[in-house]
Tab-separated table of C-alpha atoms and ligand atoms in Angstrom:
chain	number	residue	atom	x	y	z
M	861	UNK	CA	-26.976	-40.188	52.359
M	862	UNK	CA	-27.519	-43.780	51.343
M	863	UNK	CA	-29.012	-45.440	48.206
M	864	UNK	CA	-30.393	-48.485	48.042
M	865	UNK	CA	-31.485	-50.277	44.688
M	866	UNK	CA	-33.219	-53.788	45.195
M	867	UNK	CA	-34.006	-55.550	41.677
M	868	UNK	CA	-37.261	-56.990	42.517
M	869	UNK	CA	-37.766	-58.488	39.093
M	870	UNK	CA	-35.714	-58.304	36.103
M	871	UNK	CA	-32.212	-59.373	36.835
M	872	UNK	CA	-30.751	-62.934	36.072
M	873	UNK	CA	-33.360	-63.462	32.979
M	874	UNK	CA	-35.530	-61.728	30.762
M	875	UNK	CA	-39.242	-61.639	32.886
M	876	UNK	CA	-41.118	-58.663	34.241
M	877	UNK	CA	-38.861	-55.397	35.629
M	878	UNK	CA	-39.400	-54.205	38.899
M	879	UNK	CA	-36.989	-51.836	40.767
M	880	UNK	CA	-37.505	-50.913	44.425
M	881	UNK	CA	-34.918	-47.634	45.231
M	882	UNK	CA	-34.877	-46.356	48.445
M	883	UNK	CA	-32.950	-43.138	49.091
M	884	UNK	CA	-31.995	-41.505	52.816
M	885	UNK	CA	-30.931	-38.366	52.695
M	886	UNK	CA	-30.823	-35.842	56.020
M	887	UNK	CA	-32.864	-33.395	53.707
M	888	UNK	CA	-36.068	-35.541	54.296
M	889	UNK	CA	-37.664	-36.601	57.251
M	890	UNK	CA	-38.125	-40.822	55.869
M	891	UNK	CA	-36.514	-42.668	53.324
M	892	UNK	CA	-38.162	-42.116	49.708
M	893	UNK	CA	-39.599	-45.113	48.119
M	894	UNK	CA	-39.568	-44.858	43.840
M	895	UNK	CA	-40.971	-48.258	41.850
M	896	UNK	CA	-38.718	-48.179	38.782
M	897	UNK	CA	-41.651	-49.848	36.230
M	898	UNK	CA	-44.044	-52.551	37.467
M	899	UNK	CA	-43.829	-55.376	35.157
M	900	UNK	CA	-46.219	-58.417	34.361
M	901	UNK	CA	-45.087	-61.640	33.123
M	902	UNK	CA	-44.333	-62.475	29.934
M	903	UNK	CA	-45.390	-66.295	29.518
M	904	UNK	CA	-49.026	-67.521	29.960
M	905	UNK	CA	-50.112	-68.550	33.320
M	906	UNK	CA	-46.907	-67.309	34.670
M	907	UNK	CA	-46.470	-65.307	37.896
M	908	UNK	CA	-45.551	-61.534	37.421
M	909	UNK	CA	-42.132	-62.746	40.659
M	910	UNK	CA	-42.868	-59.863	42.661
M	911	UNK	CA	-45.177	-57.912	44.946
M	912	UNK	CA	-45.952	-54.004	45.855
M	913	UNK	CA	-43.710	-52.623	47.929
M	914	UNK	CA	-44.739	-51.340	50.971
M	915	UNK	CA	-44.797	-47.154	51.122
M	916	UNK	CA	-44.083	-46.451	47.851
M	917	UNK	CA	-43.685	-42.849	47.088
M	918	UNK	CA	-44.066	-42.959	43.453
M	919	UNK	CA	-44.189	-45.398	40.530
M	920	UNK	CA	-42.448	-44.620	37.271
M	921	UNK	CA	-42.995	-46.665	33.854
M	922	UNK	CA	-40.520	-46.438	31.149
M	923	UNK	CA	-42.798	-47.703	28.156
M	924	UNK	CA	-46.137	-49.795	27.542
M	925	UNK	CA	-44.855	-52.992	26.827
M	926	UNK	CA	-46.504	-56.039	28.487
M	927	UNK	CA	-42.860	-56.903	30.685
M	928	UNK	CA	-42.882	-53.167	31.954
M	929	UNK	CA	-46.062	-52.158	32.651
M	930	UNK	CA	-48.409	-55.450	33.196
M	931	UNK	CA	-47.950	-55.261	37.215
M	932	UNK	CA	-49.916	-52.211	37.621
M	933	UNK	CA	-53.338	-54.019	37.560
M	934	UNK	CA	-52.566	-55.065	41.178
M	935	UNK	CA	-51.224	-51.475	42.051
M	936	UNK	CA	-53.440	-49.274	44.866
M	937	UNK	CA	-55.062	-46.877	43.534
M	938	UNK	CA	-53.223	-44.246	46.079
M	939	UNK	CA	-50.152	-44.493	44.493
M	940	UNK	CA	-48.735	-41.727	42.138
M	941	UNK	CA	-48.005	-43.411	38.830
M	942	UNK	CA	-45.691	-41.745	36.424
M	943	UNK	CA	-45.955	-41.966	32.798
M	944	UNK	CA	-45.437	-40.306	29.421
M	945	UNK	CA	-48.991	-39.162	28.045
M	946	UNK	CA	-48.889	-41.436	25.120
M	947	UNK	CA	-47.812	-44.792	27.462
M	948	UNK	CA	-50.766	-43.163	29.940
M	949	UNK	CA	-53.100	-44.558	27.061
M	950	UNK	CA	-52.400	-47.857	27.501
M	951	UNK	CA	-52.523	-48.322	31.064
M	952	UNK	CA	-55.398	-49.739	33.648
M	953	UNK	CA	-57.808	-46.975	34.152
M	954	UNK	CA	-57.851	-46.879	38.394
M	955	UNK	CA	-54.032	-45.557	38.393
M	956	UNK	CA	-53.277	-42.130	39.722
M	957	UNK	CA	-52.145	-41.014	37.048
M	958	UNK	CA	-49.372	-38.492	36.873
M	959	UNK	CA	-47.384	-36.934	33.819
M	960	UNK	CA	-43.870	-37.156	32.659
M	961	UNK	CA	-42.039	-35.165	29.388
M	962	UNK	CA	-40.662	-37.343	26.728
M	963	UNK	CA	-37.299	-34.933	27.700
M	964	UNK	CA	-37.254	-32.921	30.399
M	965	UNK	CA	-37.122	-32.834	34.377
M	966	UNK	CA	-39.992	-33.161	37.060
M	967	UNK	CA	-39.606	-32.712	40.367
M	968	UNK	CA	-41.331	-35.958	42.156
M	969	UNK	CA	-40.896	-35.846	46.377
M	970	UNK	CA	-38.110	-33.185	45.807
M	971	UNK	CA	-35.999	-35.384	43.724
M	972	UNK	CA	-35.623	-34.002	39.991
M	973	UNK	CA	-35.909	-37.439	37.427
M	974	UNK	CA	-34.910	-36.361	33.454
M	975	UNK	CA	-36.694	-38.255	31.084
M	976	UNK	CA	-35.358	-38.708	27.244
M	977	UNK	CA	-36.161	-40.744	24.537
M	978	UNK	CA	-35.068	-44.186	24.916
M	979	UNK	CA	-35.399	-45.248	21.132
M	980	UNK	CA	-37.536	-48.138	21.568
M	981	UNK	CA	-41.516	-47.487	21.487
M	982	UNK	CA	-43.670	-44.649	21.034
M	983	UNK	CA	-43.495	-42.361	23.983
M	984	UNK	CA	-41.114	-44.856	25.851
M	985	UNK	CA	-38.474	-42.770	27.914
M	986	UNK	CA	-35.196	-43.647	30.482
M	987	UNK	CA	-35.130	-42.542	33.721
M	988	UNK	CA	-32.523	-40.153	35.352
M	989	UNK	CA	-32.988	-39.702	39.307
M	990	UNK	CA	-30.661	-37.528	40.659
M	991	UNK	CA	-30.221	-38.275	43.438
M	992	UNK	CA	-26.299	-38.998	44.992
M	993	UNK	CA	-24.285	-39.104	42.015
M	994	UNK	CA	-26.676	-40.394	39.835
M	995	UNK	CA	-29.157	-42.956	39.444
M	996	UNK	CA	-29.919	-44.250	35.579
M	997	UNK	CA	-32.355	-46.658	34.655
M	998	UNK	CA	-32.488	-47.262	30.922
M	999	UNK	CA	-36.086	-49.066	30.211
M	1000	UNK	CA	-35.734	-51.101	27.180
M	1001	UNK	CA	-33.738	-49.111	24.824
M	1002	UNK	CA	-32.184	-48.649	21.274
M	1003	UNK	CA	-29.435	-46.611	19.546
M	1004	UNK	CA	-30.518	-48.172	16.437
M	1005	UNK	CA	-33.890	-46.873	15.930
M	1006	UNK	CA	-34.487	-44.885	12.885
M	1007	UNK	CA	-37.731	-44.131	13.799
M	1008	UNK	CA	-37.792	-43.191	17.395
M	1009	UNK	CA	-34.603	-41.111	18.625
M	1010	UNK	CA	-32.436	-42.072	21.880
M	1011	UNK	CA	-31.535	-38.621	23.579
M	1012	UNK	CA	-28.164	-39.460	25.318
M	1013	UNK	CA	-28.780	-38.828	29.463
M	1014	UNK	CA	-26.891	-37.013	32.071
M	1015	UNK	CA	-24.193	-39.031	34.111
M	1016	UNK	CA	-25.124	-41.640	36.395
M	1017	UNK	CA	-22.876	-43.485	39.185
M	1018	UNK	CA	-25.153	-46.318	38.810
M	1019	UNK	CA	-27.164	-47.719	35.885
M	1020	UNK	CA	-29.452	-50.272	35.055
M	1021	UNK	CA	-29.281	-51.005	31.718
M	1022	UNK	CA	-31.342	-53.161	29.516
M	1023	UNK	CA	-29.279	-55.932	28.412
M	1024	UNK	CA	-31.804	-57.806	26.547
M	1025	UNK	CA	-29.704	-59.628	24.035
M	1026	UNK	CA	-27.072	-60.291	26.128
M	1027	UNK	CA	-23.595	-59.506	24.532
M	1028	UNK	CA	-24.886	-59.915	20.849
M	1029	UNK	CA	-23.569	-57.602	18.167
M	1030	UNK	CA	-25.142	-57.886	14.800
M	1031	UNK	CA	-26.859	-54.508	13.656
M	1032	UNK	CA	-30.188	-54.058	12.612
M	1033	UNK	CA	-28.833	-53.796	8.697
M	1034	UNK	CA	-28.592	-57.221	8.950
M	1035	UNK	CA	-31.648	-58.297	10.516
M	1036	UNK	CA	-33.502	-56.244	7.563
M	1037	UNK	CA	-31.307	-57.916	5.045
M	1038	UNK	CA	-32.596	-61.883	6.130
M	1039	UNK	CA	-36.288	-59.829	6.547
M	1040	UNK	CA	-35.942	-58.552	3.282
M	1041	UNK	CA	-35.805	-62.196	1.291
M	1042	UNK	CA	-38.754	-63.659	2.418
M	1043	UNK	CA	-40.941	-60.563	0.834
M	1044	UNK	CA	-40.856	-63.082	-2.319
M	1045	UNK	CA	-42.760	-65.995	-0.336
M	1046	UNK	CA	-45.283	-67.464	-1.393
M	1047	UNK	CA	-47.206	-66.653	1.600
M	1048	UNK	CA	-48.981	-63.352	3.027
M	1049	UNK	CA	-45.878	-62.815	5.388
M	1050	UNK	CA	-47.724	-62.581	9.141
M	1051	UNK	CA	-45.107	-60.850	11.739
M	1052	UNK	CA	-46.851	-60.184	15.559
M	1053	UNK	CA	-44.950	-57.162	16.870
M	1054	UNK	CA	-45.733	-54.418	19.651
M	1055	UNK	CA	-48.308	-52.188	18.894
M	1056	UNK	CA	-46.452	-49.055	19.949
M	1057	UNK	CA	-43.058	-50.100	19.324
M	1058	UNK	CA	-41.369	-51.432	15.932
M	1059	UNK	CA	-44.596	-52.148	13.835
M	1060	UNK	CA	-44.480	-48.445	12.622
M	1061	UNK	CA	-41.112	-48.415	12.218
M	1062	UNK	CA	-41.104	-52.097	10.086
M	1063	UNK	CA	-44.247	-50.325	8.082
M	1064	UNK	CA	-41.551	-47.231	7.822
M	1065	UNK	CA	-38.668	-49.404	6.415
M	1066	UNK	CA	-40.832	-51.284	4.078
M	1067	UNK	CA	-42.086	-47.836	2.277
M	1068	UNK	CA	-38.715	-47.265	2.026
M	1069	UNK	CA	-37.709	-50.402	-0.014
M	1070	UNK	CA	-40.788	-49.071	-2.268
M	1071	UNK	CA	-42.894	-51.896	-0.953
M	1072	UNK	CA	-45.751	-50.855	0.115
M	1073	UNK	CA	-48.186	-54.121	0.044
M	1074	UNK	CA	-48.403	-53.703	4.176
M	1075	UNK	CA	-51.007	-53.543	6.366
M	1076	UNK	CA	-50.676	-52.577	10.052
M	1077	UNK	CA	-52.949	-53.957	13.117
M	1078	UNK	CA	-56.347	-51.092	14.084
M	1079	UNK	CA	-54.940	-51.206	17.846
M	1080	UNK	CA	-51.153	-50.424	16.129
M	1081	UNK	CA	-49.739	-46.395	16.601
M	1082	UNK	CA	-50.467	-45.263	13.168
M	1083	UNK	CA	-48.408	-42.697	11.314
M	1084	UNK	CA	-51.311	-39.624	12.023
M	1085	UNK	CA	-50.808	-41.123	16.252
M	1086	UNK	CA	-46.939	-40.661	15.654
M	1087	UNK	CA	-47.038	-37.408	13.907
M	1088	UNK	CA	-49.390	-36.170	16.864
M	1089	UNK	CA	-47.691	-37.170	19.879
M	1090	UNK	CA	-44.470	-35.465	21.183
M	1091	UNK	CA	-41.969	-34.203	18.478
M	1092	UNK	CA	-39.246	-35.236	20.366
M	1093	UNK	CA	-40.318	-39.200	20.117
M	1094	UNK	CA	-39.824	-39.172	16.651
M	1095	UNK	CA	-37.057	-38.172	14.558
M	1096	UNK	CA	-37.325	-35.185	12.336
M	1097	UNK	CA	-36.570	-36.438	8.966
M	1098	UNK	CA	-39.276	-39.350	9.698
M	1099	UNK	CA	-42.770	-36.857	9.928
M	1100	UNK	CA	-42.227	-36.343	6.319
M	1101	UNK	CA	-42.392	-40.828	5.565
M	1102	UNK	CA	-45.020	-40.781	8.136
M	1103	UNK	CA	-47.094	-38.328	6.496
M	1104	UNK	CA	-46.764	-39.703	3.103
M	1105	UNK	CA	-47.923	-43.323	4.221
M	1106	UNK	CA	-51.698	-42.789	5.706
M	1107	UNK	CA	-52.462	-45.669	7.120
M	1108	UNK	CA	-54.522	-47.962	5.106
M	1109	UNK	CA	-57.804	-49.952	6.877
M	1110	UNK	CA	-56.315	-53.465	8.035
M	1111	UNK	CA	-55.775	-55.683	5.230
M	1112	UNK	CA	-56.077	-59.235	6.119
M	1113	UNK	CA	-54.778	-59.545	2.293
M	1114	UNK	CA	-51.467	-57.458	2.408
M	1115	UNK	CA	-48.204	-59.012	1.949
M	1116	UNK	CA	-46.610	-58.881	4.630
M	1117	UNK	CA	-49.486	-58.172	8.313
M	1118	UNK	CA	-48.018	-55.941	10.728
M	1119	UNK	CA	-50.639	-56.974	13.866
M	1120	UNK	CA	-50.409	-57.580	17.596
M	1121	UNK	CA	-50.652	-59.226	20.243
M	1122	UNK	CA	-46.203	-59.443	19.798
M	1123	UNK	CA	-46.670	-63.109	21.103
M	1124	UNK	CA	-49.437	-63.965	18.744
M	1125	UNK	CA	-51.134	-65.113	21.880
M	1126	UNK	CA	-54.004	-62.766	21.223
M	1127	UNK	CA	-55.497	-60.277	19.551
M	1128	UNK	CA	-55.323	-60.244	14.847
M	1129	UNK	CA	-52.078	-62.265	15.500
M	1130	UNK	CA	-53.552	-65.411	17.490
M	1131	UNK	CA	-56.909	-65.681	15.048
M	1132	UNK	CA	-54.532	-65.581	11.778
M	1133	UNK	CA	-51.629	-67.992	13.340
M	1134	UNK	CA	-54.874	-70.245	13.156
M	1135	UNK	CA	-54.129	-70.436	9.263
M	1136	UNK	CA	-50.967	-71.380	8.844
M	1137	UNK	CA	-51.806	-72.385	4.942
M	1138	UNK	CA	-52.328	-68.945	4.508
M	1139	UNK	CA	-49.876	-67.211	6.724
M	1140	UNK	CA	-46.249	-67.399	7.277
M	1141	UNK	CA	-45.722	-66.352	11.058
M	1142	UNK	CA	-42.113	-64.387	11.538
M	1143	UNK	CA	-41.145	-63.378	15.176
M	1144	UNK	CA	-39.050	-60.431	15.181
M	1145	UNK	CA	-39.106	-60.337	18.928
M	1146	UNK	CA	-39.180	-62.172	22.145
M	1147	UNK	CA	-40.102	-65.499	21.563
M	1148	UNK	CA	-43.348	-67.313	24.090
M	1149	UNK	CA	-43.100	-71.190	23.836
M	1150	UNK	CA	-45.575	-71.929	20.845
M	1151	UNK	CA	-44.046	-69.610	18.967
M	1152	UNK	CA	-40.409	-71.457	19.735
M	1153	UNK	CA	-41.800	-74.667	18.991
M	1154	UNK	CA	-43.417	-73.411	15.624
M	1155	UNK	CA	-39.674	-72.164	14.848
M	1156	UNK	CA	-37.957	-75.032	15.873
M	1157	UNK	CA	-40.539	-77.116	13.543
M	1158	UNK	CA	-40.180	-74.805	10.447
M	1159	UNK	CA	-43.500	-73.724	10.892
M	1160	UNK	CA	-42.280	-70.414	11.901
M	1161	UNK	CA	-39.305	-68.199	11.240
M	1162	UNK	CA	-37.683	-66.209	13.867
M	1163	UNK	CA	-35.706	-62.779	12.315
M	1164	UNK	CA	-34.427	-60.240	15.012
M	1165	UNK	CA	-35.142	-56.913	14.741
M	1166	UNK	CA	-33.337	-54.789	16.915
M	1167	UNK	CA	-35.112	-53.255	19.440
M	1168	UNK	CA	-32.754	-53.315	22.812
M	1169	UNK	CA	-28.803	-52.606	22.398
M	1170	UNK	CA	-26.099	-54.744	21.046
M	1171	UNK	CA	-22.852	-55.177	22.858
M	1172	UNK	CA	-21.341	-51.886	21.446
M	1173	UNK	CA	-24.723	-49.887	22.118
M	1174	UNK	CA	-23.993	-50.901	26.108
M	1175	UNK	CA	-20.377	-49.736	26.078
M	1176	UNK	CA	-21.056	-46.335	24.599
M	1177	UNK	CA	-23.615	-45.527	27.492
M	1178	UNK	CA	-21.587	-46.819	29.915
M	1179	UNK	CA	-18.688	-44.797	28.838
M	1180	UNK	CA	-21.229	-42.118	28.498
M	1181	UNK	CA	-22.750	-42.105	31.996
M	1182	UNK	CA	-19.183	-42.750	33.588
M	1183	UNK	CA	-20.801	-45.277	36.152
M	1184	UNK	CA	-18.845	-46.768	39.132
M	1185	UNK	CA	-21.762	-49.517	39.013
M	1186	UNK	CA	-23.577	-51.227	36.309
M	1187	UNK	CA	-26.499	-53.863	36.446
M	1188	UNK	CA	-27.311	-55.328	33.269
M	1189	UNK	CA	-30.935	-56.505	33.249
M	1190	UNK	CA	-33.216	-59.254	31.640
M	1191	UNK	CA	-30.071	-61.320	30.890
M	1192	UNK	CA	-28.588	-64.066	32.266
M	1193	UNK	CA	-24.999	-63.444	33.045
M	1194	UNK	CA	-23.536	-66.567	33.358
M	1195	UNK	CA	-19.482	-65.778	32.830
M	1196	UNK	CA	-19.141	-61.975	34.524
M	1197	UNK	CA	-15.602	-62.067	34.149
M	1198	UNK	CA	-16.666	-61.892	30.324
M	1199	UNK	CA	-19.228	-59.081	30.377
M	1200	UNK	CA	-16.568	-57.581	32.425
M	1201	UNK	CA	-14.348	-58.018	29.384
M	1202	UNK	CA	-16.505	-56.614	27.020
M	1203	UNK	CA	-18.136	-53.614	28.855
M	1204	UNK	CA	-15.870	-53.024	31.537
M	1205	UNK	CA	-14.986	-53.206	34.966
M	1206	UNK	CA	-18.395	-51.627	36.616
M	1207	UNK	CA	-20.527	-54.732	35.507
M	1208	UNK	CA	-21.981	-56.405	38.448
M	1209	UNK	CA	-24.475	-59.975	38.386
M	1210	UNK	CA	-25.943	-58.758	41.712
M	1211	UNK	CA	-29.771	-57.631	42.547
M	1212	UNK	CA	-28.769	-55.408	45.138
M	1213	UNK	CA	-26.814	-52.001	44.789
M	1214	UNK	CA	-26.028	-49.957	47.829
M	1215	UNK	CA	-24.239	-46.490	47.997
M	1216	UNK	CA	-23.227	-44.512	50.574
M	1217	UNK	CA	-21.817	-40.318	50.328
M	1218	UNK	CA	-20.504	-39.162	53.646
M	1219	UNK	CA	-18.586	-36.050	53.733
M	1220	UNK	CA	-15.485	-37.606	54.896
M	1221	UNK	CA	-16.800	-41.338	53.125
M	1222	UNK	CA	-17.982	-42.341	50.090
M	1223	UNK	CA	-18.352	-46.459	49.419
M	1224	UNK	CA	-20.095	-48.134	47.160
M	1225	UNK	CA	-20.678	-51.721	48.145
M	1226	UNK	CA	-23.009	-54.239	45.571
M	1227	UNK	CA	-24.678	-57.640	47.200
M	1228	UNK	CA	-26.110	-60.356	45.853
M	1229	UNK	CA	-29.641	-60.332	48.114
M	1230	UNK	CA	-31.177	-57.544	50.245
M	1231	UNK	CA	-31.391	-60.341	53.576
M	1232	UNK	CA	-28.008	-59.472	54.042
M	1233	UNK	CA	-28.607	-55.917	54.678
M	1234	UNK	CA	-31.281	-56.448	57.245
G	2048	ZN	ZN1	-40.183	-52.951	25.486
């Protein structure tokens, strides 16, 4: 048996995620190909950094954010393409479609892959392929999330873990604390953010501050989308906030503007950044270059909200999953020997994993490029 895990895209830096595993077991008659999400880029005229692999068995996308999911537009047609029903929405429409569970297992090729809730977007799950002793691949993912739930997986010998923010460690308390004093601006308060992922949730924690002078984007999941989807993407003591706050027609003349495109490079977001006497723009999330010129100017403000795991948020699910291997993605590791530190000795900076389970041998080995294999 022999795995294989190249990092096509997504390691060194946060850009579009791509991961190629191959997997050679005497049980099949050829290697089995699985596409770990299929990225596009995240800056304007940018290059998505990586191409379709030759034959792929299977694709599988964690969520329906732009970095995860914008590289199927150049995927054949042929391939299966495996998604949650509510990320399915969102995708191009010449896909061959398959279905995944918010939680549960599907066999794909023979190979069962668990899917839970990864805490970060409507419908957005983590990936569990079991295959050796364990394959995880997180997506982008939150343990902070009061809105959508993270369902702790199964062990894993290897994972790839979103690493977004690096080794940063300031909870999302705090983030809403610095949010929270600029609802007395003078300003209608405009904040581009993910359609499926934390504008709900920022229209949830508002409510629950009693303010209610929000508005959220018409291509936004609205509290009736949420409370219709999967009841396992949304915590239990939330349907009872969503059903209380119906979602009101978009309000270009709400406090604070809950609207998309995240970037403000299109969509409700781009035409109001276009009056800035009017509208103060807030980033909660990644930041394109405009917007971190407008910050560094004043012109914009840039408040976190946690939507991918702090430092401790790693360590717990690498202590959970046990793993002999961990990649941290979208991140630039520059001192290992400190991420080492802080999560442990199964952090590696390399793109390429490799594993190996022979009865009488079992070796893990981790490179830095896949020509040395070859
Ligand atoms: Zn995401």
């Amino acid at each position: 048996m022999k795995i294989s895990i190249d990092i096509l895209s997504g390691a060194g830096r946060k850009t579009s995620a791509a991961i190629l595993v191959t997997y050679q077991s005497d049980l099949f008659s050829k290697p089995i190909r699985f596409l770990l999400d299929a990225g596009g880029a995240l800056e304007a005229n940018e290059d998505k950094g990586w191409i379709q692999p030759k034959d792929l068995d299977a694709i599988f996308i964690s969520h329906d954010h732009q970095d995860h999911m914008g590289g199927l537009i150049d995927i054949d047609s042929d391939v299966p393409v495996f998604a949650t029903l509510a990320v399915q929405k969102q995708l191009p429409t010449h896909l061959n479609l398959k279905t995944l569970p918010v939680s549960g297992t599907t066999s794909v090729c023979g190979i069962n892959i668990t899917t839970g809730s990864a805490g970060h977007s409507f419908g957005g799950v983590w990936l569990h392929l079991d295959i050796g002793d364990g394959v995880f691949y997180s997506g982008d993912f939150s343990l902070e999330s009061t809105l959508y739930p993270f369902t702790f997986p199964p062990m894993a010998s290897i994972a790839l873990l979103d690493a977004s923010y690096g080794l940063y460690d300031e909870s999302l308390d705090q983030c809403k604390n610095e949010l929270a004093t600029y609802l007395n601006d003078d300003k209608h308060l405009l904040m581009p953010v993910p359609q499926t992922g934390r504008a709900l949730e920022i229209a949830c924690w508002l409510t629950s501050l009693g303010f209610e002078d929000w508005t959220l984007g018409d291509d936004c999941i609205s509290p009736k989308d949420a409370l219709s989807g999967p009841k396992e993407g949304i915590f239990t003591n939330m349907r009872s906030v969503l059903e209380r706050i119906k979602k009101q027609p978009f309000n270009l003349s709400a406090k604070a503007i809950l609207c998309g495109d995240p970037d403000g490079m299109g969509g409700e977001a781009k035409a109001l950044l276009k009056q800035p006497e009017r509208y103060l723009p807030i980033y909660t999330g990644h930041l394109p270059e405009h917007a971190r010129q407008a910050v560094s100017k004043g012109d914009a403000h840039f408040i976190r909200w946690n939507v991918h795991p702090r430092r401790r948020d790693l360590k717990r699910l690498i202590d959970h999953l046990e793993c002999h291997t961990c990649a941290p993605l979208f991140n630039d590791i520059k001192d290992l020997k400190e991420w080492q530190q802080a999560l442990g000795p199964s952090i590696t900076s390399n793109s390429y994993i490799e594993q190996n389970n022979d009865i009488n041998k079992k070796t893990f080995c981790v490179r830095t490029s896949r020509a040395e294999h070859v």
